CSV table of C-alpha atoms in Angstrom, one decimal:
chain,number,residue,atom,x,y,z
A,1,MET,CA,-30.7,-45.0,40.6
A,2,LEU,CA,-29.5,-41.4,40.6
A,3,GLU,CA,-26.2,-42.4,39.1
A,4,GLY,CA,-28.0,-44.0,36.2
A,5,ALA,CA,-30.1,-40.9,35.7
A,6,ARG,CA,-27.0,-38.8,35.7
A,7,VAL,CA,-25.4,-40.9,33.0
A,8,VAL,CA,-28.6,-40.6,30.8
A,9,MET,CA,-28.8,-36.8,31.5
A,10,TRP,CA,-25.2,-36.1,30.3
A,11,LYS,CA,-25.8,-38.3,27.3
A,12,GLU,CA,-28.9,-36.4,26.4
A,13,LEU,CA,-27.1,-33.0,26.7
A,14,ARG,CA,-24.4,-34.2,24.4
A,15,GLU,CA,-27.1,-35.3,21.9
A,16,LEU,CA,-28.8,-32.0,22.1
A,17,LYS,CA,-26.1,-30.3,20.1
A,18,LYS,CA,-27.1,-32.6,17.2
A,19,ILE,CA,-30.7,-31.4,17.2
A,20,LYS,CA,-30.2,-28.0,15.6
A,21,TYR,CA,-33.7,-26.6,16.0
A,22,ALA,CA,-33.9,-27.6,19.6
A,23,TYR,CA,-30.3,-26.4,20.4
A,24,TYR,CA,-30.9,-23.0,18.8
A,25,SER,CA,-34.4,-22.7,20.3
A,26,THR,CA,-32.8,-23.1,23.8
A,27,ILE,CA,-30.6,-20.1,23.1
A,28,LEU,CA,-32.8,-17.9,20.9
A,29,MET,CA,-36.2,-18.2,22.6
A,30,PRO,CA,-35.2,-16.6,25.9
A,31,ILE,CA,-33.5,-13.8,24.0
A,32,PHE,CA,-36.6,-13.2,21.9
A,33,PHE,CA,-39.0,-13.2,24.8
A,34,THR,CA,-36.8,-11.0,27.0
A,35,SER,CA,-36.3,-8.5,24.2
A,36,LEU,CA,-40.1,-8.5,23.5
A,37,MET,CA,-41.1,-8.0,27.2
A,38,VAL,CA,-38.5,-5.2,27.8
A,39,SER,CA,-39.5,-3.4,24.6
A,40,ILE,CA,-43.2,-3.5,25.5
A,41,GLN,CA,-42.4,-2.2,29.0
A,42,TYR,CA,-40.5,0.7,27.4
A,43,LEU,CA,-43.5,1.5,25.2
A,44,ILE,CA,-45.8,1.3,28.2
A,45,ASN,CA,-43.6,3.7,30.1
A,46,PHE,CA,-43.6,6.1,27.2
A,47,GLN,CA,-47.4,5.9,26.7
A,48,ALA,CA,-48.0,6.4,30.5
A,49,ALA,CA,-45.8,9.5,30.5
A,50,SER,CA,-47.3,11.1,27.3
A,51,SER,CA,-50.9,10.1,27.7
A,52,PRO,CA,-51.7,9.2,31.3
A,53,PRO,CA,-54.7,6.9,31.7
A,54,GLU,CA,-57.7,8.4,33.5
A,55,ASP,CA,-58.7,5.1,35.0
A,56,LEU,CA,-57.1,1.6,35.5
A,57,GLY,CA,-60.3,-0.2,35.0
A,58,PRO,CA,-60.1,-3.9,36.2
A,59,TRP,CA,-56.6,-3.4,37.5
A,60,LYS,CA,-57.3,-0.6,39.9
A,61,ASP,CA,-57.5,-2.9,42.9
A,62,THR,CA,-54.2,-4.6,42.1
A,63,ILE,CA,-51.9,-1.6,42.6
A,64,PRO,CA,-50.5,-0.2,45.9
A,65,LYS,CA,-52.5,2.6,47.3
A,66,GLY,CA,-51.3,6.1,46.6
A,67,MET,CA,-50.1,5.4,43.0
A,68,THR,CA,-51.2,7.7,40.2
A,69,PRO,CA,-52.8,6.1,37.1
A,70,SER,CA,-49.5,6.6,35.2
A,71,GLN,CA,-47.6,4.8,37.9
A,72,GLY,CA,-50.3,2.1,38.2
A,73,ILE,CA,-50.3,1.1,34.5
A,74,VAL,CA,-46.5,0.8,34.6
A,75,TYR,CA,-46.6,-1.3,37.8
A,76,VAL,CA,-49.4,-3.5,36.3
A,77,PHE,CA,-47.6,-4.3,33.1
A,78,ALA,CA,-44.3,-4.9,34.7
A,79,HIS,CA,-45.9,-7.7,36.7
A,80,GLN,CA,-48.0,-9.1,33.9
A,81,TRP,CA,-45.1,-9.8,31.6
A,82,LEU,CA,-43.6,-12.0,34.3
A,83,PHE,CA,-46.0,-14.8,33.2
A,84,PHE,CA,-44.2,-15.1,29.9
A,85,LEU,CA,-41.3,-16.5,31.9
A,86,PRO,CA,-42.9,-20.0,32.5
A,87,LEU,CA,-43.8,-20.1,28.8
A,88,MET,CA,-40.1,-20.2,27.8
A,89,PRO,CA,-39.0,-23.5,29.4
A,90,ALA,CA,-42.4,-25.1,28.5
A,91,ALA,CA,-41.9,-24.3,24.9
A,92,VAL,CA,-38.3,-25.4,24.7
A,93,THR,CA,-38.7,-28.6,26.8
A,94,THR,CA,-41.6,-29.6,24.5
A,95,LEU,CA,-39.2,-29.5,21.5
A,96,ILE,CA,-36.4,-31.4,23.4
A,97,ALA,CA,-38.5,-34.0,25.3
A,98,SER,CA,-40.6,-34.9,22.2
A,99,TYR,CA,-37.4,-35.9,20.4
A,100,SER,CA,-36.0,-37.8,23.4
A,101,VAL,CA,-37.8,-41.1,22.5
A,102,ILE,CA,-39.2,-40.7,19.0
A,103,GLY,CA,-36.3,-38.8,17.5
A,104,GLU,CA,-33.7,-41.1,19.0
A,105,LYS,CA,-35.6,-44.1,17.6
A,106,GLN,CA,-35.6,-42.5,14.1
A,107,GLN,CA,-31.8,-41.8,14.5
A,108,LYS,CA,-31.1,-45.4,15.6
A,109,THR,CA,-29.7,-44.2,18.9
A,110,LEU,CA,-32.4,-45.4,21.3
A,111,GLU,CA,-31.9,-49.2,21.0
A,112,PRO,CA,-28.4,-49.3,22.6
A,113,LEU,CA,-29.7,-47.2,25.5
A,114,LEU,CA,-32.7,-49.4,26.1
A,115,SER,CA,-30.6,-52.5,25.9
A,116,THR,CA,-28.6,-51.5,29.0
A,117,PRO,CA,-29.6,-52.6,32.5
A,118,LEU,CA,-30.8,-49.1,33.3
A,119,GLY,CA,-34.3,-49.0,34.8
A,120,GLU,CA,-37.3,-47.0,33.4
A,121,ILE,CA,-37.0,-44.5,36.2
A,122,ASP,CA,-33.3,-43.9,35.4
A,123,LEU,CA,-34.1,-43.4,31.7
A,124,LEU,CA,-37.0,-41.1,32.2
A,125,LEU,CA,-35.5,-39.1,35.1
A,126,GLY,CA,-32.3,-38.6,33.1
A,127,LYS,CA,-34.3,-37.4,30.1
A,128,ALA,CA,-36.4,-35.1,32.2
A,129,LEU,CA,-33.4,-33.5,33.9
A,130,ALA,CA,-31.6,-33.0,30.6
A,131,ALA,CA,-33.9,-30.2,29.4
A,132,PRO,CA,-31.6,-27.2,29.8
A,133,ALA,CA,-34.4,-24.6,29.2
A,134,LEU,CA,-34.5,-23.5,32.8
A,135,VAL,CA,-30.9,-22.2,32.6
A,136,GLY,CA,-31.8,-19.9,29.7
A,137,THR,CA,-35.0,-18.9,31.4
A,138,TYR,CA,-33.2,-17.8,34.6
A,139,LEU,CA,-30.7,-15.8,32.7
A,140,ALA,CA,-33.6,-14.2,30.9
A,141,THR,CA,-35.2,-13.5,34.3
A,142,ILE,CA,-32.1,-11.7,35.5
A,143,VAL,CA,-31.9,-9.6,32.4
A,144,TYR,CA,-35.6,-8.8,32.4
A,145,THR,CA,-35.6,-7.9,36.1
A,146,ALA,CA,-32.6,-5.6,35.8
A,147,ALA,CA,-34.0,-3.9,32.7
A,148,VAL,CA,-37.5,-3.4,34.2
A,149,VAL,CA,-36.2,-2.0,37.4
A,150,TYR,CA,-34.0,0.4,35.4
A,151,LEU,CA,-36.9,1.5,33.3
A,152,THR,CA,-39.6,1.8,36.0
A,153,TYR,CA,-37.6,3.2,38.9
A,154,PRO,CA,-37.7,6.8,37.7
A,155,ILE,CA,-41.5,6.5,37.4
A,156,LEU,CA,-42.4,4.5,40.5
A,157,GLY,CA,-39.6,5.7,42.8
A,158,PHE,CA,-38.8,2.2,44.0
A,159,ALA,CA,-37.5,-1.1,42.7
A,160,VAL,CA,-40.5,-3.0,41.5
A,161,PHE,CA,-38.6,-6.3,41.6
A,162,PRO,CA,-37.8,-8.6,43.4
A,163,ASN,CA,-40.8,-9.2,45.5
A,164,ALA,CA,-42.9,-12.2,46.7
A,165,TYR,CA,-44.9,-12.3,43.5
A,166,TRP,CA,-41.7,-12.2,41.3
A,167,ALA,CA,-40.2,-15.0,43.4
A,168,SER,CA,-43.3,-17.2,43.2
A,169,ILE,CA,-43.3,-16.9,39.4
A,170,ALA,CA,-39.5,-17.4,39.0
A,171,PHE,CA,-38.9,-20.2,41.5
A,172,LEU,CA,-42.2,-22.1,41.6
A,173,MET,CA,-44.4,-21.5,38.5
A,174,THR,CA,-41.5,-21.5,36.0
A,175,PRO,CA,-40.0,-24.9,37.0
A,176,ALA,CA,-43.4,-26.4,37.5
A,177,VAL,CA,-44.6,-25.5,34.0
A,178,GLY,CA,-41.2,-26.4,32.5
A,179,LEU,CA,-41.3,-29.9,34.1
A,180,LEU,CA,-44.9,-30.3,33.0
A,181,GLY,CA,-43.9,-29.8,29.4
A,182,THR,CA,-41.2,-32.4,29.8
A,183,VAL,CA,-43.2,-35.2,31.4
A,184,VAL,CA,-46.2,-34.7,29.1
A,185,CYS,CA,-43.9,-35.1,26.1
A,186,LEU,CA,-42.2,-38.1,27.6
A,187,VAL,CA,-45.7,-39.8,28.0
A,188,ILE,CA,-46.7,-38.9,24.5
A,189,SER,CA,-43.3,-39.9,23.0
A,190,SER,CA,-43.5,-43.3,24.5
A,191,LYS,CA,-46.7,-44.0,22.5
A,192,ALA,CA,-46.5,-41.7,19.4
A,193,THR,CA,-44.4,-42.5,16.3
A,194,ASP,CA,-44.0,-38.9,15.0
A,195,VAL,CA,-42.1,-36.1,16.6
A,196,ARG,CA,-44.4,-33.3,15.2
A,197,SER,CA,-47.5,-34.9,16.6
A,198,ALA,CA,-45.8,-35.3,20.0
A,199,GLN,CA,-44.8,-31.6,20.0
A,200,GLN,CA,-48.3,-30.5,19.1
A,201,ILE,CA,-49.9,-32.4,21.9
A,202,GLY,CA,-47.1,-31.5,24.3
A,203,ALA,CA,-47.8,-27.8,23.7
A,204,LEU,CA,-50.9,-28.2,25.8
A,205,ALA,CA,-48.5,-28.1,28.8
A,206,VAL,CA,-48.4,-24.3,28.6
A,207,MET,CA,-52.1,-23.9,28.9
A,208,PRO,CA,-52.1,-23.5,32.8
A,209,ALA,CA,-49.8,-20.5,32.5
A,210,ILE,CA,-51.7,-19.0,29.5
A,211,LEU,CA,-55.0,-19.4,31.3
A,212,PHE,CA,-53.7,-17.7,34.4
A,213,LEU,CA,-52.2,-14.9,32.3
A,214,PHE,CA,-55.6,-14.4,30.6
A,215,LEU,CA,-57.4,-14.2,33.9
A,216,GLN,CA,-54.8,-11.8,35.2
A,217,MET,CA,-55.0,-9.5,32.1
A,218,SER,CA,-58.8,-9.5,32.4
A,219,GLY,CA,-58.6,-8.3,36.0
A,220,PHE,CA,-60.1,-11.4,37.5
A,221,VAL,CA,-57.1,-12.2,39.6
A,222,GLY,CA,-54.4,-9.8,40.9
A,223,PHE,CA,-50.8,-10.3,41.6
A,224,ASN,CA,-51.4,-12.8,44.4
A,225,TYR,CA,-48.2,-14.8,45.2
A,226,VAL,CA,-50.2,-17.1,47.4
A,227,LEU,CA,-52.4,-18.1,44.5
A,228,VAL,CA,-49.4,-18.6,42.3
A,229,ALA,CA,-47.7,-20.7,44.9
A,230,GLY,CA,-50.8,-22.8,45.3
A,231,LEU,CA,-51.2,-23.3,41.6
A,232,SER,CA,-47.5,-24.2,41.3
A,233,ILE,CA,-47.8,-26.8,44.0
A,234,ALA,CA,-50.7,-28.4,42.2
A,235,LEU,CA,-48.7,-28.4,39.0
A,236,PHE,CA,-45.8,-30.1,40.8
A,237,LEU,CA,-48.2,-32.8,42.0
A,238,LEU,CA,-49.5,-33.2,38.5
A,239,ASP,CA,-45.8,-33.5,37.3
A,240,GLY,CA,-45.2,-36.3,39.8
A,241,TRP,CA,-48.3,-38.2,38.7
A,242,LEU,CA,-47.5,-37.8,35.0
A,243,PHE,CA,-44.0,-39.1,35.7
A,244,LEU,CA,-45.4,-42.2,37.2
A,245,VAL,CA,-47.7,-42.5,34.2
A,246,ALA,CA,-44.7,-42.2,31.9
A,247,LYS,CA,-43.0,-45.0,33.7
A,248,GLU,CA,-46.0,-47.2,33.2
A,249,VAL,CA,-46.5,-46.5,29.5
A,250,PHE,CA,-42.8,-46.7,28.8
A,251,GLU,CA,-42.8,-50.3,27.5
A,252,ARG,CA,-39.2,-51.0,26.6
A,253,GLU,CA,-39.8,-54.1,24.6
A,254,ASN,CA,-42.6,-52.6,22.5
A,255,ILE,CA,-40.5,-49.5,21.8
A,256,LEU,CA,-37.6,-51.6,20.6
A,257,THR,CA,-39.8,-53.6,18.2
A,258,ARG,CA,-42.7,-51.2,17.3
A,259,TRP,CA,-40.9,-49.5,14.4
A,260,LYS,CA,-38.9,-52.4,13.1
């Protein structure tokens, strides 16, 4: 089974270069988000130094004891921008995975693949593993981490990353949300007949990360790595269930004949 999935994965990666918007999105989106986050962190540092806040409001209980308000606001925003990391693979995998069935059908490249003796699990697992967004996201994570440590060290007096919260976002939440975007689009693509509609519905996969980011920025939840880990595990379980759903709705014969 794994050998079949590997064959499909490499085939999908070769096809990715032909999908210009998805190929360039895989490269440009991490660059854009990283540049945005680092630029905002630089502005926060400048604002904290020139006009120190008098009170941290809802974030006062999320910072280590002994920090000044200026240090606190720098610490808070350095951690908050981490939640943009899971959004990157989710957005890119939505573009790629939505094409994986519908786009191939439109380009007449799906029928030969479905005519092979490969099972549904091989096909779907190979397509899921072919989304290369995590590679770009982890490169962006390295750049962001190094830049933020460089920018905040003179103010905080210590390296703000890596820590347990950083690790929970990078190694649990990010792959969980990225995989969610993939399997959601695989489910939708198996039934839909239009790439754009599949992408629009698949964009809902980023909602868990956006909701958590909103709660965090509102001060309802702090930088709790245990909470992030628990949410990530729940998302992995959801990913597994959705993969099984994708297997059930992936009707090979109907897909081969539906758009004749």
